[in-house]
Coordinates of C-alpha atoms in Angstrom, one line a residue:
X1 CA 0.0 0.0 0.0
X2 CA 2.9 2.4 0.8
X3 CA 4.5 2.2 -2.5
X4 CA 1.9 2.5 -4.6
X5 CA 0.7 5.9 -2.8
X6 CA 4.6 6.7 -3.0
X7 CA 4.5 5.4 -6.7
X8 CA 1.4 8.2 -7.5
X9 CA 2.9 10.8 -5.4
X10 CA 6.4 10.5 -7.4
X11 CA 3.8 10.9 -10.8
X12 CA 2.3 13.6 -9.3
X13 CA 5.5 15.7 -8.3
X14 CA 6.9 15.0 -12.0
X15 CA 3.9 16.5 -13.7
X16 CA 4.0 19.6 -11.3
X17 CA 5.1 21.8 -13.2
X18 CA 2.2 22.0 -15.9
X19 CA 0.0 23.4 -12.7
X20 CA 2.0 26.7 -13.0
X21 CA 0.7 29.1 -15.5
X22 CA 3.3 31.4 -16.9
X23 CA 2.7 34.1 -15.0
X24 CA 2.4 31.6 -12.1
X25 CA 6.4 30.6 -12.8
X26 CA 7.4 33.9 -12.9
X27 CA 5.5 34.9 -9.6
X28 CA 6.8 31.6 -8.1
X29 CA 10.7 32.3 -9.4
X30 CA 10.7 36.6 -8.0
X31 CA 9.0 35.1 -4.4
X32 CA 11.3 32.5 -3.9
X33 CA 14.3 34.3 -5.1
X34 CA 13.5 37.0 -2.7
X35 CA 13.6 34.9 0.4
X36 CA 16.6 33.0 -0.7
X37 CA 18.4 36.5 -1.4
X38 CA 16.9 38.5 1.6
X39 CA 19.6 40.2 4.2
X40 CA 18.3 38.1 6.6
X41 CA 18.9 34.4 5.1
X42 CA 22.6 33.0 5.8
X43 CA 23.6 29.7 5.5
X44 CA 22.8 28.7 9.2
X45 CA 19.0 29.3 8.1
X46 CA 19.0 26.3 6.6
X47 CA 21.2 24.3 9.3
X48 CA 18.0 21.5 9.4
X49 CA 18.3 20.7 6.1
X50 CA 20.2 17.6 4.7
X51 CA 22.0 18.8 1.6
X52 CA 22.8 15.0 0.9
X53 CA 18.8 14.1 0.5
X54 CA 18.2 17.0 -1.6
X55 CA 20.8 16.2 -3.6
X56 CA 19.8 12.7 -4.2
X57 CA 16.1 13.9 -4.6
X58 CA 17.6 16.1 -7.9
X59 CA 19.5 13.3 -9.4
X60 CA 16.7 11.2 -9.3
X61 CA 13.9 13.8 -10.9
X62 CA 16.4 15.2 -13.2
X63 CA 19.4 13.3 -14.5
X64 CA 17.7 10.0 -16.0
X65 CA 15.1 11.6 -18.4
X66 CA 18.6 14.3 -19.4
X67 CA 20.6 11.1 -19.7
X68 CA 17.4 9.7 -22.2
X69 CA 17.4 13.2 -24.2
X70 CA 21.2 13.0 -25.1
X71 CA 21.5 9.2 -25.7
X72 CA 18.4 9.9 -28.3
X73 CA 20.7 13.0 -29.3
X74 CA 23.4 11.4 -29.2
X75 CA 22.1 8.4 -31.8
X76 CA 20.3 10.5 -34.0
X77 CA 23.8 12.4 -34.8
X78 CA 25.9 9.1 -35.0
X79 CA 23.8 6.7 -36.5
X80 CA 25.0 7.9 -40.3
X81 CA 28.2 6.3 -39.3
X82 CA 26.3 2.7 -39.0
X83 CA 23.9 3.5 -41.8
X84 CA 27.0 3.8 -44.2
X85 CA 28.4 0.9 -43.4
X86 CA 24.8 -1.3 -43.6
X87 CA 25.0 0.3 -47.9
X88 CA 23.5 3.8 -47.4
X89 CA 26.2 5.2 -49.6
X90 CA 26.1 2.9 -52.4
X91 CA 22.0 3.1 -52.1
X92 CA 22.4 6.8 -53.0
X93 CA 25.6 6.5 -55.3
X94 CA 27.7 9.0 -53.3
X95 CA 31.1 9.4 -53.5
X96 CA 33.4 9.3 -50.6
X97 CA 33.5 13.4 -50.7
X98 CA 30.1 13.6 -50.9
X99 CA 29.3 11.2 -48.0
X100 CA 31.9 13.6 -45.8
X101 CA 29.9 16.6 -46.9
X102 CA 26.8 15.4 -45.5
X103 CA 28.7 14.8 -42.4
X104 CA 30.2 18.6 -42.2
X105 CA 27.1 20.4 -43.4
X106 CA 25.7 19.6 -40.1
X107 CA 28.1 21.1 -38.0
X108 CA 27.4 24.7 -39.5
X109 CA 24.0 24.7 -38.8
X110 CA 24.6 23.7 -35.5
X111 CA 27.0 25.8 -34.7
X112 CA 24.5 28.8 -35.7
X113 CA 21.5 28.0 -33.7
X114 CA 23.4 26.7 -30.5
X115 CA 23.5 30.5 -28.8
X116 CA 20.0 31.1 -29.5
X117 CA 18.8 28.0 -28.4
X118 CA 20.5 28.8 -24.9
X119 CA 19.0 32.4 -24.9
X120 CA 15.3 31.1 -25.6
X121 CA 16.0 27.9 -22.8
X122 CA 15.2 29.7 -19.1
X123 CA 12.6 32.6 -20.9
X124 CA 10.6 29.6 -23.0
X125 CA 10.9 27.4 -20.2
X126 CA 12.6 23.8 -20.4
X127 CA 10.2 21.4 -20.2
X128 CA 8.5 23.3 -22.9
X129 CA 11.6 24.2 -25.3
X130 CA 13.5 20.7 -25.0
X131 CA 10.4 18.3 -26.0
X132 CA 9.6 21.4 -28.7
X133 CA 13.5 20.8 -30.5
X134 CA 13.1 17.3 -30.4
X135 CA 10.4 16.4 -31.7
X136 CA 11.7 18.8 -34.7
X137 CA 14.4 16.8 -35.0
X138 CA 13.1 13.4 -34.8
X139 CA 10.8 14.4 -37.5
X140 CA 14.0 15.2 -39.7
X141 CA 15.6 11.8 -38.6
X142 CA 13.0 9.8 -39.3
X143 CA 12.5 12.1 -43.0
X144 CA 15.8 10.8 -43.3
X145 CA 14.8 7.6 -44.0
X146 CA 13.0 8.0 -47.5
X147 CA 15.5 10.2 -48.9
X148 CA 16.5 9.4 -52.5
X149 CA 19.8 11.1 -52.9
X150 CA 22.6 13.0 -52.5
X151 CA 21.3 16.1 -52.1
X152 CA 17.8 14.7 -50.2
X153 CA 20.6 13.6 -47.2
X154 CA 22.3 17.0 -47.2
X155 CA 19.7 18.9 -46.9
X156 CA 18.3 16.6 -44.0
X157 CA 21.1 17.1 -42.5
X158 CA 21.5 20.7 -42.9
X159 CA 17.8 20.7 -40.8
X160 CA 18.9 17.8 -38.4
X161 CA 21.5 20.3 -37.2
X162 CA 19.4 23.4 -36.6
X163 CA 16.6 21.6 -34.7
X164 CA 19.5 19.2 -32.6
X165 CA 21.5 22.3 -32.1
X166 CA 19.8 23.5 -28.5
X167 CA 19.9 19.9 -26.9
X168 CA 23.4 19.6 -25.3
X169 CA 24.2 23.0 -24.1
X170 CA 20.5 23.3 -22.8
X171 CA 21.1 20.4 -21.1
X172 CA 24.6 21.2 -19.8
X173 CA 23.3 25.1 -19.1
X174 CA 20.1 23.1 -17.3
X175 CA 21.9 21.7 -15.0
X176 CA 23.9 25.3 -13.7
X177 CA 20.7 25.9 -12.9
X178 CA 20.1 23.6 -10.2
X179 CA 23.9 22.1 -9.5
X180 CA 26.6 23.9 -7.7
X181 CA 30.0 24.5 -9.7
X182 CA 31.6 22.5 -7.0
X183 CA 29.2 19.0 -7.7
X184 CA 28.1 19.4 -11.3
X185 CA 30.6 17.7 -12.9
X186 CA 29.3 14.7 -11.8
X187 CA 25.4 14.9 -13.3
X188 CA 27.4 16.5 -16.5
X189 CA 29.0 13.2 -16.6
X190 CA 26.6 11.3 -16.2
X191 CA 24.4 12.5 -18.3
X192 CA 26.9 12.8 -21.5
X193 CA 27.8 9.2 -20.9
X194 CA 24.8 9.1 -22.0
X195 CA 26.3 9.5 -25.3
X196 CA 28.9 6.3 -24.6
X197 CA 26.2 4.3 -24.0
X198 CA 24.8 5.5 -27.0
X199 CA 27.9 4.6 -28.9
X200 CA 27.6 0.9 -27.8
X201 CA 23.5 0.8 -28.0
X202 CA 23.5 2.5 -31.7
X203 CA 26.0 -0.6 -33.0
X204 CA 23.5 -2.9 -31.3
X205 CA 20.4 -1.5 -32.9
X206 CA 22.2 -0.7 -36.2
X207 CA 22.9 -4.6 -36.1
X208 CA 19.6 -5.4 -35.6
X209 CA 17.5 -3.2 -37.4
X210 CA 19.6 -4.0 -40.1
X211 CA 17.9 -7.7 -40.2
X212 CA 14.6 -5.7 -41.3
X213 CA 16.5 -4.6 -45.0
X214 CA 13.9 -5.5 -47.3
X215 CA 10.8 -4.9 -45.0
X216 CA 7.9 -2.4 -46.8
X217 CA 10.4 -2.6 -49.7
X218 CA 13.1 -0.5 -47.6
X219 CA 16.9 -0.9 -47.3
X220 CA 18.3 -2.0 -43.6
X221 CA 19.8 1.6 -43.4
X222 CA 16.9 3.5 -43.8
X223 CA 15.2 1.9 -41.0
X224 CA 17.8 3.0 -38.6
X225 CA 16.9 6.4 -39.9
X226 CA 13.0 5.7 -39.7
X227 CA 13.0 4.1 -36.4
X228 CA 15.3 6.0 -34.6
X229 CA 13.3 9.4 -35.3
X230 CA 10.2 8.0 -34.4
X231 CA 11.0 7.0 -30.7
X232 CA 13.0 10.5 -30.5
X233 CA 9.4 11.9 -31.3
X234 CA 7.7 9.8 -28.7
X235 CA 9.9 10.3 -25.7
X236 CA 9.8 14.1 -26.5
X237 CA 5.7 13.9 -25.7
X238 CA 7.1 12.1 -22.4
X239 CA 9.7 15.0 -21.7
X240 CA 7.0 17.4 -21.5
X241 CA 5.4 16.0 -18.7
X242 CA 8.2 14.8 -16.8
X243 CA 10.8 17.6 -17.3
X244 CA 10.6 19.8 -14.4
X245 CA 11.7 23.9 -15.0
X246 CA 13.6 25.6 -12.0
X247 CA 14.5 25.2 -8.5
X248 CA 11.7 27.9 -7.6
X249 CA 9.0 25.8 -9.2
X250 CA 10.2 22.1 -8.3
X251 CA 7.3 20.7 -6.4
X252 CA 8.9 17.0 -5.6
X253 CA 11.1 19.9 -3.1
X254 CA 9.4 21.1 0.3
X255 CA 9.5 25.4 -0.2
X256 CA 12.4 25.7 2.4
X257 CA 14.4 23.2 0.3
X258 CA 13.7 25.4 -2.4
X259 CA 14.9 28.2 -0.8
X260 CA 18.6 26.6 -0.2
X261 CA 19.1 25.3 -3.6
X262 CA 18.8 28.9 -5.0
X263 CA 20.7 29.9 -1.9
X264 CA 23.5 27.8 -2.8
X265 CA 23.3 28.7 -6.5
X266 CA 23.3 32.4 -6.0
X267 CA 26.5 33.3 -3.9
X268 CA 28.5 29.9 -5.1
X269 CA 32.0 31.1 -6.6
X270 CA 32.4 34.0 -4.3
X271 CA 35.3 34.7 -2.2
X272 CA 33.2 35.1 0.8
X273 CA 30.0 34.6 0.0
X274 CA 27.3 35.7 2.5
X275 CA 29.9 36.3 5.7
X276 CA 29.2 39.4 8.3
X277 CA 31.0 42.3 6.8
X278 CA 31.4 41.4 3.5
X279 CA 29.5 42.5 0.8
X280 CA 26.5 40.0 -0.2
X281 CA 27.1 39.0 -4.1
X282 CA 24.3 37.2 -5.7
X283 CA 24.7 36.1 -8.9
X284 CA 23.0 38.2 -11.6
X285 CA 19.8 36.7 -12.8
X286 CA 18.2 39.3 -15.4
X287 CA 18.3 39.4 -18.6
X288 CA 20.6 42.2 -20.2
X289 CA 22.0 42.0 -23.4
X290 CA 25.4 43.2 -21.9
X291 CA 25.6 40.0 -20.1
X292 CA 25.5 38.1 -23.8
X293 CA 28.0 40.5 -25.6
X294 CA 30.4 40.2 -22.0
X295 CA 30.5 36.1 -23.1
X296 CA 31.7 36.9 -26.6
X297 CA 34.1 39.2 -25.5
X298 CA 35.2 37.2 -22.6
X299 CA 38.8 35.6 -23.7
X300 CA 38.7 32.6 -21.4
X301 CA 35.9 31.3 -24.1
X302 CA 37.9 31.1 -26.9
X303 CA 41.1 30.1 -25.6
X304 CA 38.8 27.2 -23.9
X305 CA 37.6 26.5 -27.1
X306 CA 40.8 25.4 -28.4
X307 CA 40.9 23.0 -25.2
X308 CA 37.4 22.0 -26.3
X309 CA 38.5 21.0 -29.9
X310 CA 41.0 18.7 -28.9
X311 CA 38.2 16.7 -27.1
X312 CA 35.4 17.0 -29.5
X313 CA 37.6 16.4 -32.8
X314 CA 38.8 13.1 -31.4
X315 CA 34.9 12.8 -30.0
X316 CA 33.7 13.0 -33.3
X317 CA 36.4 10.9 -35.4
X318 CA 35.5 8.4 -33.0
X319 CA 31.7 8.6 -32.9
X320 CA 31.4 9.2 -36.9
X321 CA 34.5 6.9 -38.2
X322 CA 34.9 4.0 -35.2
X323 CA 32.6 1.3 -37.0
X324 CA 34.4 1.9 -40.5
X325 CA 38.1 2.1 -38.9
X326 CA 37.1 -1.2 -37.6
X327 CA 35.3 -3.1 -40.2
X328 CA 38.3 -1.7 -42.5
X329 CA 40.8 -3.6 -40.3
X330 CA 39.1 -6.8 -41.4
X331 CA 36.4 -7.4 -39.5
X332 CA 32.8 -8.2 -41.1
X333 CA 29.6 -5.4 -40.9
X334 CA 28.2 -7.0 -38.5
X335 CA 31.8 -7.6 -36.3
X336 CA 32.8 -4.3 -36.2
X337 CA 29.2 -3.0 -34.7
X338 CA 29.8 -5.1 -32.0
X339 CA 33.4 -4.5 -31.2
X340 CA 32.2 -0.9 -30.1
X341 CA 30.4 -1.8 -27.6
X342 CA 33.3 -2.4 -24.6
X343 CA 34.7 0.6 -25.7
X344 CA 31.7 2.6 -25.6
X345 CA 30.7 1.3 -21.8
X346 CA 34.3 1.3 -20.6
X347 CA 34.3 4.7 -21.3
X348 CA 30.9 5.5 -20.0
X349 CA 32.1 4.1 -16.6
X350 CA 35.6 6.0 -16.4
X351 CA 33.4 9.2 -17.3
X352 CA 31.4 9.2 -14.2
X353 CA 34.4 7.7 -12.0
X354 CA 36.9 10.3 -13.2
X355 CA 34.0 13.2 -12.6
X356 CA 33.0 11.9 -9.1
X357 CA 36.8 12.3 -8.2
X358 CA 37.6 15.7 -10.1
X359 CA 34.6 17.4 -7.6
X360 CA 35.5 15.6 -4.7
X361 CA 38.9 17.4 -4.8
X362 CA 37.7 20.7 -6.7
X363 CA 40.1 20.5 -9.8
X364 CA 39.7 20.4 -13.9
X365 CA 42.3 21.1 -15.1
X366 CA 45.0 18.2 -14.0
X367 CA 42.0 15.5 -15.5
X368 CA 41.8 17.1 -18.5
X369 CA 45.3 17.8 -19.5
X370 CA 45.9 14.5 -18.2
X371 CA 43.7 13.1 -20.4
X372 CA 44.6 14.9 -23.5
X373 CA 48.0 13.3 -23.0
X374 CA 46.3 9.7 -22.7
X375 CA 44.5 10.8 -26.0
X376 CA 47.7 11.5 -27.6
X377 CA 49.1 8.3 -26.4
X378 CA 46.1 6.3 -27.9
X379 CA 46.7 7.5 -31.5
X380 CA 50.0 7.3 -31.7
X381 CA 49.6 3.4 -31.1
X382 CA 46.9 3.9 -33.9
X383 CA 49.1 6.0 -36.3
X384 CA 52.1 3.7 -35.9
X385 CA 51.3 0.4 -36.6
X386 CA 49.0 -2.0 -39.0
X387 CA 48.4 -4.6 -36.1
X388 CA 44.8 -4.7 -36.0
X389 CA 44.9 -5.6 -32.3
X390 CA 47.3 -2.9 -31.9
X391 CA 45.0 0.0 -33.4
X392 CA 41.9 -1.6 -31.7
X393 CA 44.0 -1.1 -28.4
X394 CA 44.6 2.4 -29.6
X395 CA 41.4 3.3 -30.3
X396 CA 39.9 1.8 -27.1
X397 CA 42.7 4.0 -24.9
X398 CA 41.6 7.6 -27.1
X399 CA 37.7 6.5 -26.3
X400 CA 38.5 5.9 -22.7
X401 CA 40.1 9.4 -22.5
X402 CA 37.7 12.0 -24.3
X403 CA 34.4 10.5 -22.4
X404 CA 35.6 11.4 -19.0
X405 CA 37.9 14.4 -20.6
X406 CA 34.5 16.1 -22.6
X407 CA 32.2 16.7 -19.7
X408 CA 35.4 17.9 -17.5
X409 CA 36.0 20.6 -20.4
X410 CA 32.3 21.4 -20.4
X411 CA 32.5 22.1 -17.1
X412 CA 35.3 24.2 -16.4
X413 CA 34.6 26.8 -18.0
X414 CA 30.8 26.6 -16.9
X415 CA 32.4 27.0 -13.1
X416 CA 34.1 29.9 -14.2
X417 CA 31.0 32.4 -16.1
X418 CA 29.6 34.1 -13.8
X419 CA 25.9 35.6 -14.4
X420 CA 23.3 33.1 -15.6
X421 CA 22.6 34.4 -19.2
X422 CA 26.4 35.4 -19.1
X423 CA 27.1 31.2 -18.2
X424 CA 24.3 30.4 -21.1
X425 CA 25.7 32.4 -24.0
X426 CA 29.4 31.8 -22.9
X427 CA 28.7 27.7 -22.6
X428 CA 26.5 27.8 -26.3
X429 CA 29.6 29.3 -27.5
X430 CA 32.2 27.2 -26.4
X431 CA 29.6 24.3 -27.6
X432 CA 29.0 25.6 -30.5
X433 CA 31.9 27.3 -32.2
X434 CA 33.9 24.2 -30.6
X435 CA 31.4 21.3 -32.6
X436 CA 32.7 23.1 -35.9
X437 CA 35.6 20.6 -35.0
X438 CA 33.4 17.9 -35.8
X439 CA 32.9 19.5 -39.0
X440 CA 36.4 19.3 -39.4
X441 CA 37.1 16.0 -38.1
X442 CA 34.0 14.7 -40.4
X443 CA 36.9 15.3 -43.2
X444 CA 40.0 13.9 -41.1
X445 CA 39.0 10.3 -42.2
X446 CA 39.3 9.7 -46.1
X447 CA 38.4 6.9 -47.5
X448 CA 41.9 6.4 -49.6
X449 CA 43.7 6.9 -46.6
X450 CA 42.4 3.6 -45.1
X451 CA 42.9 1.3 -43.4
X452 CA 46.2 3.3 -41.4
X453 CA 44.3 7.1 -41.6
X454 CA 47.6 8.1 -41.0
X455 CA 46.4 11.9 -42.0
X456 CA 42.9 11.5 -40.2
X457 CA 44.8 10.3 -36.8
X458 CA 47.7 12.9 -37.3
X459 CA 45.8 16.2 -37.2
X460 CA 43.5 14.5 -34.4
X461 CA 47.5 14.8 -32.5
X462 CA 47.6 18.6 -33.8
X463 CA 44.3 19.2 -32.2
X464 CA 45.3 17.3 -29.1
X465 CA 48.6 19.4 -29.0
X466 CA 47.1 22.6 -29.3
X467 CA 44.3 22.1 -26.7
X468 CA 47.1 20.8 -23.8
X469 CA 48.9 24.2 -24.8
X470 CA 45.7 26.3 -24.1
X471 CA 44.7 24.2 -20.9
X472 CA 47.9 25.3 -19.6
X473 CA 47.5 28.7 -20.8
X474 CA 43.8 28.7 -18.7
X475 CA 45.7 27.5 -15.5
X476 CA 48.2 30.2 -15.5
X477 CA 45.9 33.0 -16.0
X478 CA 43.3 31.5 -13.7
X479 CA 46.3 31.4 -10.8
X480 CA 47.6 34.8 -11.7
X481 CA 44.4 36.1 -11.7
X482 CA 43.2 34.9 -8.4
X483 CA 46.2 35.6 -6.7
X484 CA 45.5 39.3 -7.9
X485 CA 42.0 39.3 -6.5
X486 CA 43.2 37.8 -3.4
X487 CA 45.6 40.4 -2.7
X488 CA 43.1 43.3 -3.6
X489 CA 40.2 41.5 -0.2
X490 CA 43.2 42.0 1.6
X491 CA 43.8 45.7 1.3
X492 CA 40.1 45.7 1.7
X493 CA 39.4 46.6 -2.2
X494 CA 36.1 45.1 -2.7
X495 CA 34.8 47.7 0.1
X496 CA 34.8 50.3 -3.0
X497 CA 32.0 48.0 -4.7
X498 CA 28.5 47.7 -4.0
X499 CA 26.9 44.4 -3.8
X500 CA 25.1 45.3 -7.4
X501 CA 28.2 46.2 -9.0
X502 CA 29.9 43.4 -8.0
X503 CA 26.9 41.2 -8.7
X504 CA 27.0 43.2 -12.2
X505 CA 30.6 42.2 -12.9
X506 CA 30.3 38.6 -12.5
X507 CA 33.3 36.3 -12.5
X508 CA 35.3 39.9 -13.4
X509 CA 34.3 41.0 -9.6
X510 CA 36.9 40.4 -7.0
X511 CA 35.2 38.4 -5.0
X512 CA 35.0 35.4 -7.5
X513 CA 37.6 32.9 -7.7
X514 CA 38.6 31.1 -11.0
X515 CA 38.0 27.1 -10.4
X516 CA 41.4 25.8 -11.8

C-alpha cells in the first residue's frame, strides 16, 4: 500500500510543473528568489536541512530523463556512421567526398542555432523548449529515412543540425541551474555518458535493425533512420510532462528546500560569499544583453575553445569513423558494430568515475590535461602500426580518455562564467563554435587513406597538442588572476563596490575565484 501511494505521489511531483501558468512561474521564481536572497537568510538558516537528501532527490527527478534526451541526441547524430556501413552510400551513389559533406554540413548549422537555443531555454521554459526541438528533430531523422539522394541527405542534414542544435548546451546550461559548480561535474558526466552508452547501444540497434532490409520494400539503413526518429518523437511527448523547469517551481522539493538550492546557487564562486562584513554577491539573474556581448568578449571562451577541440575532434572521429576504422581492419559489418560496444561502456564508466573524483577534490584542469596526454598516447599506437589488435588497443585507450575528458572541459569553463545568461551564451559558445571541430574532423577520415588514416589520426594529435597548450594557458591565467583578487580582499578593495556592481561584474568582480 505504501509504494503505490509513493508510486502516484512521485507521478504527481513529476507533472508539477504543468499546474504553474506562466505568469504563475514567474510569480513563483521573484518570491522564492527574494527569500533566498533576503539580508536576513545565511547559510545557518538552513542548518536542518540535509543537503545529501536533496541532492539525491535532484539526481533522481532530473538526471535520468537528461541522460534519455542525449542518448536519443546522441544516436540521431551518430547513427549515419552505422547506416554507411549497412550500404547507405552505395544506395544513394555518393562518393566518398560527398558522404563527408553530409557529415560537415551539419556542423554549420549547429554551430549557428546553439546561442539562441541557450537564450530562448530559461525565458521559453525547459520542459517546454527541449520536447519542442526534439520532436523537430526526430521528425528530420525519421524524413531521413526516404531520402532518395545526395542532395535529399544533405539537406536533412542541414535541418537535423538546426533543430539538434539546442539539446546539449541546454542540457549542460540546465543543470547550472540547479547544481553547484563545485558538484556538477558529476550529473554533466553522467548525463553525457549518456552518449557512450549510445555509442555501444547505436552498433547494437544498427545490427539489428539492419535484419529488417527489405521490410515495406526499404533498405536496412533507412530503417535505422525511420526508427530511430520516431522513438526521438515519442519520448519528447514524455519530456514534456516529466521535465521539471527551476529550482523555484520544483514541487517534488518542500519550499524551504527550495529556498537553499537557490541559496547555494546564488552566492556559489564567491570569495566570501554571504559572511558578516562582506558585501552580499548574488549572482545576476536578469536578462541584459550586456551579459550576452560580456560572453563573446570574454577571452577565457575562446582560448577554452581550443581545449574544447582537442576533445570533440577526437569525440567526433571516433563517434562518426569507429565502425568503419574497424570493419576496415578486417572485420565483417556485423563484427565491427559489436566491437564498439566495450569501448563505448568502458568509457561510460571512467566518465562518471573520473567526474565523481575531479569534484571531490575541486580540480579540472590536472583531469583534462591529463587526459589529453592519454588521447595523444592512444593515436599514436593507432598511427604507428597496421596490427589490427594494436590499433583496436589504440582506439579503445583515445575513447576511454575524451568521455571522461568532454564533460570535465564542459564544465570548467561553466564553473568559471559568472551571471546566468552570461554562463548560457558563454557555454553555447564554447559548444558551439567548438562542434565546428566535428565539421572538421568529419573530413580527417578519407576513404583512400584507409585502413592506417595516418592523415585523419595525425591532425587528431595537432588538435590534441594545441588544446594541452591552451589548458595550460587557462591554469596560469586563472592562478595569476586569483592571486591578484586575493591580494586586492586584503587591502580591503572590494569595500569600494557595492553588492550590485559586483553582482554586475560577475566572474570579473573580486570576490569570484577562478575554479582551476
Amino acid at each position: 500500500m505504501t509504494s503505490a501511494y509513493e508510486g502516484l505521489n512521485f507521478f504527481k511531483t513529476d507533472i508539477g510543473h504543468h499546474e504553474y501558468g506562466e505568469g504563475k512561474v514567474r510569480d513563483e521564481v521573484d518570491r522564492i528568489d527574494a527569500l533566498a536572497t533576503a539580508p536576513q537568510t545565511t547559510i545557518d538558516s538552513f542548518a536542518d536541512l540535509d543537503e545529501k537528501k536533496i541532492l539525491r532527490k535532484m539526481d533522481l527527478r532530473l538526471i535520468p530523463m537528461l541522460a534519455l534526451l542525449y542518448l536519443l541526441s546522441f544516436l540521431d547524430r551518430g547513427n549515419i556512421g552505422n547506416a554507411k556501413i549497412e550500404g547507405l552510400q552505395e544506395d544513394l551513389r555518393m562518393s566518398p567526398d560527398e558522404y563527408n559533406w553530409c557529415l560537415t554540413v551539419f556542423f554549420f548549422t549547429y554551430a549557428a542555432f546553439e546561442v539562441p537555443s541557450n537564450l530562448l531555454l530559461k525565458r521559453l521554459r525547459p520542459s517546454r523548449w527541449l520536447p519542442f526541438i526534439m520532436v523537430a528533430w526526430g521528425t528530420v531523422m525519421t524524413l531521413m529515412g526516404i531520402v532518395r539522394s545526395f542532395h535529399g541527405l544533405l539537406i536533412s542534414r542541414l535541418f537535423l543540425g538546426v533543430t539538434e542544435a539546442g539539446l546539449y548546451p541546454g542540457c549542460a546550461y540546465y543543470l547550472t541551474m540547479w547544481y553547484c559548480r563545485h558538484e556538477i561535474q558529476l550529473r554533466q558526466a553522467m548525463f553525457f555518458s549518456a552518449a557512450s552508452i549510445a555509442g555501444a547501444f547505436s552498433g547494437l540497434l544498427a545490427f539489428a535493425i539492419a535484419k529488417m532490409d527489405g521490410v515495406g520494400n526499404l533498405e536496412g539503413w533507412r530503417w535505422i533512420f525511420i526508427l530511430e526518429g520516431l522513438a526521438t518523437v515519442l519520448i519528447a511527448i514524455l519530456a514534456f510532462f516529466v521535465l521539471h523547469d527551476f529550482p523555484e517551481t520544483a514541487t517534488f522539493l518542500t519550499e524551504k528546500e527550495r529556498e537553499f538550492v537557490v541559496f547555494r546557487l546564488k552566492y556559489q564562486g564567491q570569495f566570501h560569499g554571504k559572511e558578516q562584513g562582506h558585501p552580499q554577491v548574488a549572482q545576476a539573474e536578469e536578462f541584459e544583453w550586456k551579459y550576452v556581448f560580456a560572453a563573446f568578449k570574454d577571452w577565457q571562451i575562446w582560448v577554452n575553445i581550443f581545449v574544447y577541440w582537442g576533445i570533440v575532434c577526437p569525440l567526433y572521429g571516433i563517434s562518426l569513423f569507429l565502425p568503419t576504422i574497424i570493419r576496415n581492419l578486417g572485420y565483417s559489418s556485423s563484427t565491427a558494430q559489436l566491437m564498439t560496444v566495450p569501448i563505448y561502456i568502458t568509457a561510460a564508466i571512467l566518465a562518471v568515475i573520473f567526474a565523481f573524483l575531479s569534484d571531490r577534490v575541486g580540480k579540472r584542469s590536472p583531469f583534462v590535461i591529463a587526459f589529453l596526454v592519454m588521447m595523444i598516447v592512444g593515436f599514436s599506437m593507432c598511427i604507428s602500426s597496421t596490427n589490427p589488435r594494436v590499433v583496436y588497443g589504440g582506439v579503445f585507450v583515445v575513447a576511454c580518455a575524451i568521455y571522461p575528458a568532454f564533460p570535465g572541459v564542459v564544465t570548467w569553463l561553466s564553473n568559471n562564467l559568472a551571471g546566468s545568461y552570461k554562463r548560457s551564451a558563454g557555454m553555447a559558445i564554447q559548444i558551439g563554435v567548438g562542434n565546428l571541430g566535428g565539421a572538421m574532423a568529419s573530413n580527417f577520415y578519407r576513404q583512400r587513406d584507409s585502413p592506417q588514416y595516418i592523415l585523419g589520426h595525425g591532425l587528431e594529435l595537432g588538435f590534441i597538442s594545441a588544446g594541452i597548450i591552451a589548458a595550460l594557458i587557462l591554469v596560469v591565467s586563472y592562478a595569476t588572476i586569483n592571486k591578484k583578487r586575493d591580494r586586492i580582499i586584503r587591502e580591503g578593495g572590494e569595500a569600494q563596490f557595492t553588492a550590485q556592481e559586483l553582482s554586475a561584474k560577475g566572474d570579473r568582480a573580486v570576490t569570484f575565484r577562478y575554479m582551476i
